[in-house]
mmCIF file of C-alpha atoms and ligand atoms in Angstrom:
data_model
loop_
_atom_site.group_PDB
_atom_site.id
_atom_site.type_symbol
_atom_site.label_atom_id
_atom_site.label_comp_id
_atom_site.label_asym_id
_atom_site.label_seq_id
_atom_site.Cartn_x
_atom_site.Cartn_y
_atom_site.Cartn_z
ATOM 1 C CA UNK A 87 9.869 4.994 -0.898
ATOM 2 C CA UNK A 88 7.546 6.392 -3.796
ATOM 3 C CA UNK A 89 6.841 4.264 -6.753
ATOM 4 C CA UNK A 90 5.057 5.426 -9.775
ATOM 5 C CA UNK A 91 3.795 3.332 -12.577
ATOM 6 C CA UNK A 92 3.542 5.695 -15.873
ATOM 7 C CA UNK A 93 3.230 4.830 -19.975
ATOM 8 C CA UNK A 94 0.646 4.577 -22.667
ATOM 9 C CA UNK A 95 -2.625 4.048 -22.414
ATOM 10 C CA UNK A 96 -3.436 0.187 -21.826
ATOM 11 C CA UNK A 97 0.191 -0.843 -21.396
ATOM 12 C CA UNK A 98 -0.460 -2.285 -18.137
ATOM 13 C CA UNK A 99 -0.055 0.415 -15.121
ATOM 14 C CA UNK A 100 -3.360 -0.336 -13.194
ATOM 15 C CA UNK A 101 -1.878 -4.076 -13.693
ATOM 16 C CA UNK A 102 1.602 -3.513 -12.782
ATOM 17 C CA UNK A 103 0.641 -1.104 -9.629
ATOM 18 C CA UNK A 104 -2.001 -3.719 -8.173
ATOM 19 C CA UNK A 105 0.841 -6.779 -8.686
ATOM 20 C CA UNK A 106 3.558 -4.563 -7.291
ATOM 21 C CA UNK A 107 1.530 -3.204 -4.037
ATOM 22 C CA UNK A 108 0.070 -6.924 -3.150
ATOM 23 C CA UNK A 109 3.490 -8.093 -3.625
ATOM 24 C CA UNK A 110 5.119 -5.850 -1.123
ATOM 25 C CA UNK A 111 2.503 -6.122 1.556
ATOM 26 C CA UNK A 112 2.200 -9.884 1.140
ATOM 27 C CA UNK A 113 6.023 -9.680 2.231
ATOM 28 C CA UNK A 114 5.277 -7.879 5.439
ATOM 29 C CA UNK A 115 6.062 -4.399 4.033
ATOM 30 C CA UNK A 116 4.048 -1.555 4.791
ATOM 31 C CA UNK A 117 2.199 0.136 1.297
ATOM 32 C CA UNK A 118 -0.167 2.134 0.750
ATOM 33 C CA UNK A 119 -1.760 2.052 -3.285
ATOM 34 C CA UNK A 120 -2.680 5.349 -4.750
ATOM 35 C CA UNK A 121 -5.416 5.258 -7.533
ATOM 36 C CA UNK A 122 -4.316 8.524 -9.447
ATOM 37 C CA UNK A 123 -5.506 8.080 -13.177
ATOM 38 C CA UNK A 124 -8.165 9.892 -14.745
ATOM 39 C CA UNK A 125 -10.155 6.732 -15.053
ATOM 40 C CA UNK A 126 -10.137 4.574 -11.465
ATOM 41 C CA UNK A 127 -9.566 1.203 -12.231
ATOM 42 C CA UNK A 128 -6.886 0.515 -9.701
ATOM 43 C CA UNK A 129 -9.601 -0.897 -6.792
ATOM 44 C CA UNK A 130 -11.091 -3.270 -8.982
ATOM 45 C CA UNK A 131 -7.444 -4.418 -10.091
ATOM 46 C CA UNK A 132 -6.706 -5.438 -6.077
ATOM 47 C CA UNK A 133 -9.874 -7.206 -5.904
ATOM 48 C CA UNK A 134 -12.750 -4.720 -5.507
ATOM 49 C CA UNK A 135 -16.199 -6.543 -7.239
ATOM 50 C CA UNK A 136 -16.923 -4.387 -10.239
ATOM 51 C CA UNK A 137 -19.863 -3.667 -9.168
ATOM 52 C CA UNK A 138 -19.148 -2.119 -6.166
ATOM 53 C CA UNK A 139 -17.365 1.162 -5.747
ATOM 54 C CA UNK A 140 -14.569 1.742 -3.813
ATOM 55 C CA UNK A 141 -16.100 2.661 0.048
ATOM 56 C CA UNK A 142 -13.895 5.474 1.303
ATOM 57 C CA UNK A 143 -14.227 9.234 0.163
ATOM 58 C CA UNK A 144 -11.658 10.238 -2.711
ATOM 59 C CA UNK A 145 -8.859 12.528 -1.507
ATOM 60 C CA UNK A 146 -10.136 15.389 -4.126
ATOM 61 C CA UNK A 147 -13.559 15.405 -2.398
ATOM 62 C CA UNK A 148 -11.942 16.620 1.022
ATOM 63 C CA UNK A 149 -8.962 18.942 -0.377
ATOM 64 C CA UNK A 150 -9.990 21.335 1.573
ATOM 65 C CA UNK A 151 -9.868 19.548 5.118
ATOM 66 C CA UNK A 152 -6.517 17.877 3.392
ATOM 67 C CA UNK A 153 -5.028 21.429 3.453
ATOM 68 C CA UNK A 154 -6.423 22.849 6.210
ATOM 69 C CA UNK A 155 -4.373 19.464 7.852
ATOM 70 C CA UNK A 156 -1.545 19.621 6.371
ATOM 71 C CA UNK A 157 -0.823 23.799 7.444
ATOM 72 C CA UNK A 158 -1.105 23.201 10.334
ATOM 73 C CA UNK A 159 -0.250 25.879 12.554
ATOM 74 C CA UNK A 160 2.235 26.615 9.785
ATOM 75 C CA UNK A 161 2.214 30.626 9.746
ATOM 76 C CA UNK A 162 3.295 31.139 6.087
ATOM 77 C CA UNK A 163 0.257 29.574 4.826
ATOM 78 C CA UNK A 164 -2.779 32.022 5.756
ATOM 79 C CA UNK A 165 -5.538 29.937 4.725
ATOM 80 C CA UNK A 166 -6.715 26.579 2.560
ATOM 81 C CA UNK A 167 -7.465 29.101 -0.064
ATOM 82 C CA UNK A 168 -3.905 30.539 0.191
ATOM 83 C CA UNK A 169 -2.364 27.002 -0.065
ATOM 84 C CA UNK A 170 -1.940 25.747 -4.032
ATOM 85 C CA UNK A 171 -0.819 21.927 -4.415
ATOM 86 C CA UNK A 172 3.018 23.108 -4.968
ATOM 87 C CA UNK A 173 2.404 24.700 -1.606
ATOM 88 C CA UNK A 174 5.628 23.472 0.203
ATOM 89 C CA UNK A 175 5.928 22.271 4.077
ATOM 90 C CA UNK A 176 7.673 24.412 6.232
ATOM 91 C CA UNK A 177 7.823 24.963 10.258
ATOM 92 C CA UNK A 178 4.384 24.673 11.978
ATOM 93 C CA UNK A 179 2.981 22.094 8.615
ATOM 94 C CA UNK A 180 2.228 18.694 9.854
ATOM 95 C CA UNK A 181 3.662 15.532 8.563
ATOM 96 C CA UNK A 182 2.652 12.529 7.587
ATOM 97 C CA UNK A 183 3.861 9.152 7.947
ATOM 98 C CA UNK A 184 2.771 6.194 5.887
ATOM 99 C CA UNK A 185 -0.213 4.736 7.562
ATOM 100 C CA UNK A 186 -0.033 7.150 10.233
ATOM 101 C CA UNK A 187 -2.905 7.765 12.944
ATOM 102 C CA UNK A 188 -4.059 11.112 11.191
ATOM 103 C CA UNK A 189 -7.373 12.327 9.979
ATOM 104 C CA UNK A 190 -5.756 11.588 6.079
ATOM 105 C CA UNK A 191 -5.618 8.170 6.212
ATOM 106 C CA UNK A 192 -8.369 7.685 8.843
ATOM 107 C CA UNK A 193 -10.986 9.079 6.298
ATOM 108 C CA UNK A 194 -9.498 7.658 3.226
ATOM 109 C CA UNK A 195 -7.422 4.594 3.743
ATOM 110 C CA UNK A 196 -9.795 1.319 2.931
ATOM 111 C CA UNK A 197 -8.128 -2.053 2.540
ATOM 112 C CA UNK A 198 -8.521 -4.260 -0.903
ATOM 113 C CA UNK A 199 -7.274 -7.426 -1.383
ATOM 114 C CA UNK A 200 -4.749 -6.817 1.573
ATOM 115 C CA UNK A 201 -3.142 -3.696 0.072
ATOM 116 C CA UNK A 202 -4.577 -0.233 2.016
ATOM 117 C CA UNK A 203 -6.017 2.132 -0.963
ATOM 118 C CA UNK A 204 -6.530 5.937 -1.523
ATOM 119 C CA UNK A 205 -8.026 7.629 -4.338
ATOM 120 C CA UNK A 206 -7.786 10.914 -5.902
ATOM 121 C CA UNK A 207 -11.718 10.312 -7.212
ATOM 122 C CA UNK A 208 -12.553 10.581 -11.522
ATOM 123 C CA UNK A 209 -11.444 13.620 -13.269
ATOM 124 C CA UNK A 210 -14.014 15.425 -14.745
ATOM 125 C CA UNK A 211 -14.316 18.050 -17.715
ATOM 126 C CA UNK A 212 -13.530 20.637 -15.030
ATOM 127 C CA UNK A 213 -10.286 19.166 -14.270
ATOM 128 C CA UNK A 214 -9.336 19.701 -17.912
ATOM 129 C CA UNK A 215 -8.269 22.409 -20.117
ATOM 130 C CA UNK A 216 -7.084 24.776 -16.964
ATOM 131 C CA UNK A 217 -4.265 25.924 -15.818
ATOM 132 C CA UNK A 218 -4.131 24.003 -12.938
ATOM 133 C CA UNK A 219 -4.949 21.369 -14.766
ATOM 134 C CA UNK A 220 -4.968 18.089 -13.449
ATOM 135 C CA UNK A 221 -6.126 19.713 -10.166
ATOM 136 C CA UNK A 222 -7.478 16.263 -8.675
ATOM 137 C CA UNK A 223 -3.747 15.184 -8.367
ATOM 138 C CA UNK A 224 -3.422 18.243 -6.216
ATOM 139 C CA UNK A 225 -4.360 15.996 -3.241
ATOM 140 C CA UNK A 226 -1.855 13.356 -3.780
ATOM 141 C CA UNK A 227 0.966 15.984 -4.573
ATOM 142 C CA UNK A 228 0.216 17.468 -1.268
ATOM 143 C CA UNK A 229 0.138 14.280 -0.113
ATOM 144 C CA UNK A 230 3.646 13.531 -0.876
ATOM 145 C CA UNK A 231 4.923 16.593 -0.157
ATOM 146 C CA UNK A 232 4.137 16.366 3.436
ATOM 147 C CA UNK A 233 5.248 12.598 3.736
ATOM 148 C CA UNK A 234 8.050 11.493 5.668
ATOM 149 C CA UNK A 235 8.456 7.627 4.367
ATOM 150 C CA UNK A 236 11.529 5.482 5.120
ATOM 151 C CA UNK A 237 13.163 2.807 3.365
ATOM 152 C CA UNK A 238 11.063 -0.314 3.267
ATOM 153 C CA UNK A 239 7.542 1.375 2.980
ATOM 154 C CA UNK A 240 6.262 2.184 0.287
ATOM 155 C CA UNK A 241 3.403 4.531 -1.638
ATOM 156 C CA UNK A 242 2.769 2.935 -5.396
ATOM 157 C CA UNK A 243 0.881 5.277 -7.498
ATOM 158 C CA UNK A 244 -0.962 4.541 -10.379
ATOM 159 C CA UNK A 245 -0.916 7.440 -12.437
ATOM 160 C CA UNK A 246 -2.339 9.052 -15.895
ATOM 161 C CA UNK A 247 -1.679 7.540 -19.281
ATOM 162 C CA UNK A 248 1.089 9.332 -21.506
ATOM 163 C CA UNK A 249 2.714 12.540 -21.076
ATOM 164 C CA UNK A 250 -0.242 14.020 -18.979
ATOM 165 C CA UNK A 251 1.505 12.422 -16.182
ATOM 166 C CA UNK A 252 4.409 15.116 -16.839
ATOM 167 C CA UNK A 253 1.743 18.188 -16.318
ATOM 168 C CA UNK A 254 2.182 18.948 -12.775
ATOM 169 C CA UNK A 255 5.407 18.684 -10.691
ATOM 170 C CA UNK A 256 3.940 15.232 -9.479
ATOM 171 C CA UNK A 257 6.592 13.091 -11.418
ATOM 172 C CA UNK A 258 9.092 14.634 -9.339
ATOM 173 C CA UNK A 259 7.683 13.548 -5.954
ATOM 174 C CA UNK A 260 8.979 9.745 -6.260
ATOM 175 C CA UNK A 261 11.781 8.108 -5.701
ATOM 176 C CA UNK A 262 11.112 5.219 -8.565
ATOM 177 C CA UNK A 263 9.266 5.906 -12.036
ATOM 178 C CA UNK A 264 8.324 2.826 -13.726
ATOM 179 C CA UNK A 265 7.559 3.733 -17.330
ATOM 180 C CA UNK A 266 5.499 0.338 -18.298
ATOM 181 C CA UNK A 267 6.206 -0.214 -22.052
ATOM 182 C CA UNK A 268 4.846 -2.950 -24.088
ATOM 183 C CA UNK A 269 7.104 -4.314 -26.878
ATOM 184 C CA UNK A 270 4.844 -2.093 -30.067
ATOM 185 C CA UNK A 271 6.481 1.373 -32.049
ATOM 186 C CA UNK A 272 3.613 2.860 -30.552
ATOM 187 C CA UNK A 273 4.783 2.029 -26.823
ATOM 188 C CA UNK A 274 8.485 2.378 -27.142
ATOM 189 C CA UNK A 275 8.238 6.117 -28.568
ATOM 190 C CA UNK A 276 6.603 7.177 -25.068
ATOM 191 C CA UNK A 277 9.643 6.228 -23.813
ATOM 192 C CA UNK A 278 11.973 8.661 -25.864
ATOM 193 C CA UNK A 279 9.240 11.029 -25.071
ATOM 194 C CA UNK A 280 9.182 10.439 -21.466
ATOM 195 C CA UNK A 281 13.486 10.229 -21.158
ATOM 196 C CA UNK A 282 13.367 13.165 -22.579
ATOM 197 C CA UNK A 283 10.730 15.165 -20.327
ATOM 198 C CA UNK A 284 12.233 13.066 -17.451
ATOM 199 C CA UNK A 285 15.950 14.169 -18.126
ATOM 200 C CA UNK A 286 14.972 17.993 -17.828
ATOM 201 C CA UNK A 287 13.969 17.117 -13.903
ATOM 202 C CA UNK A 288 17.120 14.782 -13.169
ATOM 203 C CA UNK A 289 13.962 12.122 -13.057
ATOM 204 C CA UNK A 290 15.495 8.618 -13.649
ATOM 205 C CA UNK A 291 13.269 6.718 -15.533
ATOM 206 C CA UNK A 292 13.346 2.719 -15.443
ATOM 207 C CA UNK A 293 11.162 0.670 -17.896
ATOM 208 C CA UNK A 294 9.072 -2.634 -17.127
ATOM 209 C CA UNK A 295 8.708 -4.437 -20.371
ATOM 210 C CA UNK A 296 4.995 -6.157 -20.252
ATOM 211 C CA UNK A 297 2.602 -8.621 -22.490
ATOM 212 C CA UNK A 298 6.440 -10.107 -23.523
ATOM 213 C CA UNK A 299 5.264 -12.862 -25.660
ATOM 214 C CA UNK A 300 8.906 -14.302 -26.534
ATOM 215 C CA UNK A 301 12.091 -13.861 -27.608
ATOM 216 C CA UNK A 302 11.445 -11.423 -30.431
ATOM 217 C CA UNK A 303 9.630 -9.334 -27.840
ATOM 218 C CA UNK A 304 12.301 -9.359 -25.566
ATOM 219 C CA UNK A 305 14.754 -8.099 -28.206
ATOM 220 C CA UNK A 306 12.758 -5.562 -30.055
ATOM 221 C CA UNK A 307 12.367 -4.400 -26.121
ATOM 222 C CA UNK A 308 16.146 -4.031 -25.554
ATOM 223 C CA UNK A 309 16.781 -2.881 -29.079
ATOM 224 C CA UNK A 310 14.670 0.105 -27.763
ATOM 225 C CA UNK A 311 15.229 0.757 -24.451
ATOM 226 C CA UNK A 312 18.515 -0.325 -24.094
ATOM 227 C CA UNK A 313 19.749 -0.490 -20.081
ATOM 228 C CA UNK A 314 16.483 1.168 -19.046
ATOM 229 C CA UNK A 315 14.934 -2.006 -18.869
ATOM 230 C CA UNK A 316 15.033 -3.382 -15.664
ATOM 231 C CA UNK A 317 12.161 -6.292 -15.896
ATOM 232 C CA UNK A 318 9.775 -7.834 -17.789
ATOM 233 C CA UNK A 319 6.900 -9.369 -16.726
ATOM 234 C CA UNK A 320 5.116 -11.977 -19.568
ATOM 235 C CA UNK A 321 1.331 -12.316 -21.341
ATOM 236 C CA UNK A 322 -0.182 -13.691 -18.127
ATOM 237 C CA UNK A 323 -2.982 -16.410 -17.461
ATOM 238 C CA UNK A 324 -2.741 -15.167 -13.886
ATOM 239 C CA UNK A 325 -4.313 -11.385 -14.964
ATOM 240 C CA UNK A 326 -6.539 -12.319 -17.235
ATOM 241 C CA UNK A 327 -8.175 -14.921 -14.879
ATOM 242 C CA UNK A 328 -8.955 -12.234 -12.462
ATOM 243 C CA UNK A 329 -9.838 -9.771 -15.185
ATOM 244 C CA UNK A 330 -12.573 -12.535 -15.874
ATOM 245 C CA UNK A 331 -14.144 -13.239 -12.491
ATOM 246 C CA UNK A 332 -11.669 -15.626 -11.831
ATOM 247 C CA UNK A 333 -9.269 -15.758 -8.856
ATOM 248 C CA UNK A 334 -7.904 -18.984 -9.475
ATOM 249 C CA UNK A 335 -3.950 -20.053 -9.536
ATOM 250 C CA UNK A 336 -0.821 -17.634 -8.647
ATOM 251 C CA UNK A 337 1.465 -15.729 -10.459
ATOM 252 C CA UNK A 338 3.419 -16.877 -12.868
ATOM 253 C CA UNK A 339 6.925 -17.036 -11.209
ATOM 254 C CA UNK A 340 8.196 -15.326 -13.970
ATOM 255 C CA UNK A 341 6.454 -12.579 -12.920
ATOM 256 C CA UNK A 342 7.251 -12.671 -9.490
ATOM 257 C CA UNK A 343 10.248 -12.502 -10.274
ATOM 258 C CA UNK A 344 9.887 -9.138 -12.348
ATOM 259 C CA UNK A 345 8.104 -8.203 -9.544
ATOM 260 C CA UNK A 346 11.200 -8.639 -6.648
ATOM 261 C CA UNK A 347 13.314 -7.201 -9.445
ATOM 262 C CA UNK A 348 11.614 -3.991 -9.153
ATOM 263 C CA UNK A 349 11.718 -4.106 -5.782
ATOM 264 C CA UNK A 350 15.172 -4.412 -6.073
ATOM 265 C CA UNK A 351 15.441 -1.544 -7.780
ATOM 266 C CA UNK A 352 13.284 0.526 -5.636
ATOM 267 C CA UNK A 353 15.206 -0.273 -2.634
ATOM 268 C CA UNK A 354 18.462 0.586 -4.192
ATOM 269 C CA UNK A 355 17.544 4.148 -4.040
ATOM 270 C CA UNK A 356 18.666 6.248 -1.464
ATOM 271 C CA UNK A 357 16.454 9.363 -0.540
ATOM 272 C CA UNK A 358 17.975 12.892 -0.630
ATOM 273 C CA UNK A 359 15.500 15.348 1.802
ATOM 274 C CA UNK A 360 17.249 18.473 0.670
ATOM 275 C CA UNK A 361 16.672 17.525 -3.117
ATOM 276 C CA UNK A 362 13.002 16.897 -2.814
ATOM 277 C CA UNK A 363 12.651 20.057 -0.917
ATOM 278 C CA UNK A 364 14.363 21.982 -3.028
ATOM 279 C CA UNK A 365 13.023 20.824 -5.949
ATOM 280 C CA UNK A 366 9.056 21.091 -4.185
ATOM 281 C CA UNK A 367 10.123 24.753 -3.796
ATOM 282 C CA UNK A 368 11.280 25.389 -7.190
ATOM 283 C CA UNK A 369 8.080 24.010 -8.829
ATOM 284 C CA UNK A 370 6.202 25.549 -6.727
ATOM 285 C CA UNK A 371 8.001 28.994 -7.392
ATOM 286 C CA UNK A 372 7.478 28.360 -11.169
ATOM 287 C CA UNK A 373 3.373 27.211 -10.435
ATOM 288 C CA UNK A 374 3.554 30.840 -8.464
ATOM 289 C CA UNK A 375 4.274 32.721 -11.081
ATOM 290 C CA UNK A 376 2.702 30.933 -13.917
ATOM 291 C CA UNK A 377 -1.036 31.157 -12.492
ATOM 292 C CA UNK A 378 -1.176 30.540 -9.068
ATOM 293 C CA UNK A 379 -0.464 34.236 -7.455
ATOM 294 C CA UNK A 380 -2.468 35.557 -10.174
ATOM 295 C CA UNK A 381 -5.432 32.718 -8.954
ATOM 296 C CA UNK A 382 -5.195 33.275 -5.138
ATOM 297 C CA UNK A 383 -4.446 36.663 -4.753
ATOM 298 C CA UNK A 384 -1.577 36.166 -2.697
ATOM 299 C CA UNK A 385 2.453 36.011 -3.413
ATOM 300 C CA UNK A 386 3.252 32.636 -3.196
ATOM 301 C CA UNK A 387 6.513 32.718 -2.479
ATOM 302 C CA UNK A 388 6.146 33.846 0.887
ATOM 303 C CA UNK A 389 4.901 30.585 1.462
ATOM 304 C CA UNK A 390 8.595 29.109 1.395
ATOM 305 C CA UNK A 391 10.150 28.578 4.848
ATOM 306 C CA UNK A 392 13.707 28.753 4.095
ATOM 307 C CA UNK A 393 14.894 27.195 7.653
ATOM 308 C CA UNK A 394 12.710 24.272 7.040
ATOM 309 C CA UNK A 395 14.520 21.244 6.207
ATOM 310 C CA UNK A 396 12.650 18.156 5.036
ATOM 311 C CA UNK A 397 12.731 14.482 6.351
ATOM 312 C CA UNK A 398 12.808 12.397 9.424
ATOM 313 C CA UNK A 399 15.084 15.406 10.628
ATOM 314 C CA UNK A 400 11.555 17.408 10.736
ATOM 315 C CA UNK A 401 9.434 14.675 12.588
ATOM 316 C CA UNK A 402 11.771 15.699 15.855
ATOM 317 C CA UNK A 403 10.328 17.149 19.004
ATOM 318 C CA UNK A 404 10.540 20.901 19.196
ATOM 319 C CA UNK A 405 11.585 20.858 14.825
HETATM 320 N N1 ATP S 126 1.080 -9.085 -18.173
HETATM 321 C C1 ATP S 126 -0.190 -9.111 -18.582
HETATM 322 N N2 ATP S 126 -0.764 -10.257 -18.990
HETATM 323 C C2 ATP S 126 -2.028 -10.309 -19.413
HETATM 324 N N3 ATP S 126 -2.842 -9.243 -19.491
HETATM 325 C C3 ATP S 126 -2.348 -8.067 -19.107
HETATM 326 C C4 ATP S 126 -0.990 -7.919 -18.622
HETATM 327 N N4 ATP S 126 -0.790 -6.623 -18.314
HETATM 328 C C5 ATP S 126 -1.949 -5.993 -18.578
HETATM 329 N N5 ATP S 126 -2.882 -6.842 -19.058
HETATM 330 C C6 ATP S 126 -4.255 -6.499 -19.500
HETATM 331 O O1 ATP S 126 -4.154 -5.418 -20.418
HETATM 332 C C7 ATP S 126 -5.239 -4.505 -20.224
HETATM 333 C C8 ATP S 126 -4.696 -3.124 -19.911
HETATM 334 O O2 ATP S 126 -4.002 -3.176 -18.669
HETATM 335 P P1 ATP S 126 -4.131 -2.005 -17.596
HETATM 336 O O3 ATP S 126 -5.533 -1.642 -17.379
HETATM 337 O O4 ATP S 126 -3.317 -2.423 -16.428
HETATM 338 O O5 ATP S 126 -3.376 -0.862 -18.382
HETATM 339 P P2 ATP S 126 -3.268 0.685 -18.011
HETATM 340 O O6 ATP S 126 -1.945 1.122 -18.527
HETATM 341 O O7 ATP S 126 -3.553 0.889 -16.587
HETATM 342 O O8 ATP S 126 -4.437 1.270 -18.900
HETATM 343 P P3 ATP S 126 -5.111 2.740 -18.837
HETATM 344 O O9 ATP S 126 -4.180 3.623 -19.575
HETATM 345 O O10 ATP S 126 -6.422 2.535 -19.492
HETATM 346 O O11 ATP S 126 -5.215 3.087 -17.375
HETATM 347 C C9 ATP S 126 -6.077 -5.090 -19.112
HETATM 348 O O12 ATP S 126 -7.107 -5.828 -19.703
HETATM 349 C C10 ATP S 126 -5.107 -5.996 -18.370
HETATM 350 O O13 ATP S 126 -5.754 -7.056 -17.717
HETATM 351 MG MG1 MG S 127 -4.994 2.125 -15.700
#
């Protein structure tokens, strides 16, 4: 199952993400944390010493090798130059399963605080501005397009502050969107923004309320947001004791609470292969035309395999 944590800047992703991912694999559950904001914060949230950075390569600084991986012997995709992050598995493509024993996690899978961690590595000025913009997130989007995950594991991605997260066809690779909103005008207007966006894609979108202080929080919250809230997680001594040096106490069982709610909620959803095929194929259809056949050189849509059918279905001898 796919989790992403998405909302306004400082609302409390990194937070959330870091909470949510030790949670499930102090439970016994496999996970695998995703770092994919512009600014990488999500290490150091799990446990990483500031001052050291996080040991294994970013996916973005090996995209090539990712794609050259991920073809496979597929024949539709001629080359890692040919192959866009839209670029849609089909016979021939290998798979991935969470944690597998591939090169993917092998070079860029590196344990903190108990939780295994990738990283799509900092955006830069080059990542901005372009039509493929947001092209570090290209990695993880492949990524996810490839990955066969069952119920019970999980992938929690931290992603980019605000609508940015909407740029690419990412948002539509998960099976959960937590959309963290803090009880402010400013926070609770992403939220119309993001229903809105979200709606277009048939994207549900559930909210975490966070830094609730009390009642009145609570209420202006659900005034707001209405049944999209499904937890709330309070100010907590717990966070900002680690944020200071500190790891000292436990969560405050309020939280951890908030925390099996959304867990809850995540494993009430039931996965639909042919969707999430369908709809990697349509983005990557509209990427095609947009820029990317223009970009490559080639027609894109050749890439689609139209016998290929997603899910554990594909992990089958002989598939
Ligand atoms: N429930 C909480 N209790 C106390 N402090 C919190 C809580 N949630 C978040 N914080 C603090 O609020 C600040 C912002 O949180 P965080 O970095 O998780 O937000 P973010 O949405 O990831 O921000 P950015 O958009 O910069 O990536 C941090 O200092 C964090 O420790
Ligand atoms: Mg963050």
């Amino acid at each position: 199952m796919r989790v992403a944590f998405v909302g306004k800047g400082g609302s409390g992703k990194t937070t959330l993400s870091a909470l949510f991912a030790r949670h499930l694999s102090r439970s016994g559950a496999p996970v695998v944390a995703i770092d994919g904001d512009i600014n990488q914060h999500l290490a150091h949230a799990l446990g990483l010493d500031e001052d050291e950075s996080f040991p294994a390569p970013p996916l973005s600084a090996h995209l090539g090798e990712v794609k050259d991986f991920l073809r496979g012997t597929n024949p539709r995709i001629a080359s890692r130059e040919a192959m866009i992050k839209t670029t849609p598995p089909g016979r021939g493509s290998r798979l991935l399963r969470l944690l597998g024993d591939d090169e993917i996690h092998a070079r860029h899978l590196h344990e903190v605080g108990g939780v295994p961690l990738m990283v799509t590595g900092a955006f830069d000025e080059s990542d901005l501005g372009v039509a493929c913009y947001h092209s570090k997130l290209g990695a993880v989007e492949l990524y996810l397009n490839h990955l066969v995950d069952g119920s019970g594991e999980y992938v929690v991605v931290d992603m980019t502050a605000g609508a940015d997260a909407f740029a690419s066809g990412l948002f539509t690779r998960f099976d959960k969107t937590f959309l963290v909103v803090e009880p402010t005008r400013k926070s609770v207007s992403v939220h119309r923004q993001y229903r809105e966006h979200a709606a277009e894609f048939g994207v549900p979108v559930a909210v975490v309320g966070n830094k609730v202080a009390d009642e009145d929080d609570l209420l202006f919250l659900k005034e707001h947001v209405g049944d999209d809230l499904v937890a709330h997680c309070v100010r907590s001594d717990f966070v900002r004791a680690q944020e200071q040096g500190r790891a000292e106490g436990e969560l405050e069982p309020h939280n951890a609470h908030a925390l099996r709610l959304l867990r809850d909620a995540v494993d009430a959803r039931t996965k639909d292969w042919d969707a999430f095929q369908k709809h990697a194929v349509e983005f990557h259809l509209r990427n095609a035309a947009a820029w990317a056949d223009r970009a490559t050189g080639h027609d894109l849509a050749t890439q689609v395999d139209p016998d290929f059918r997603h899910g554990p279905v594909a992990l089958a001898p002989g598939h």
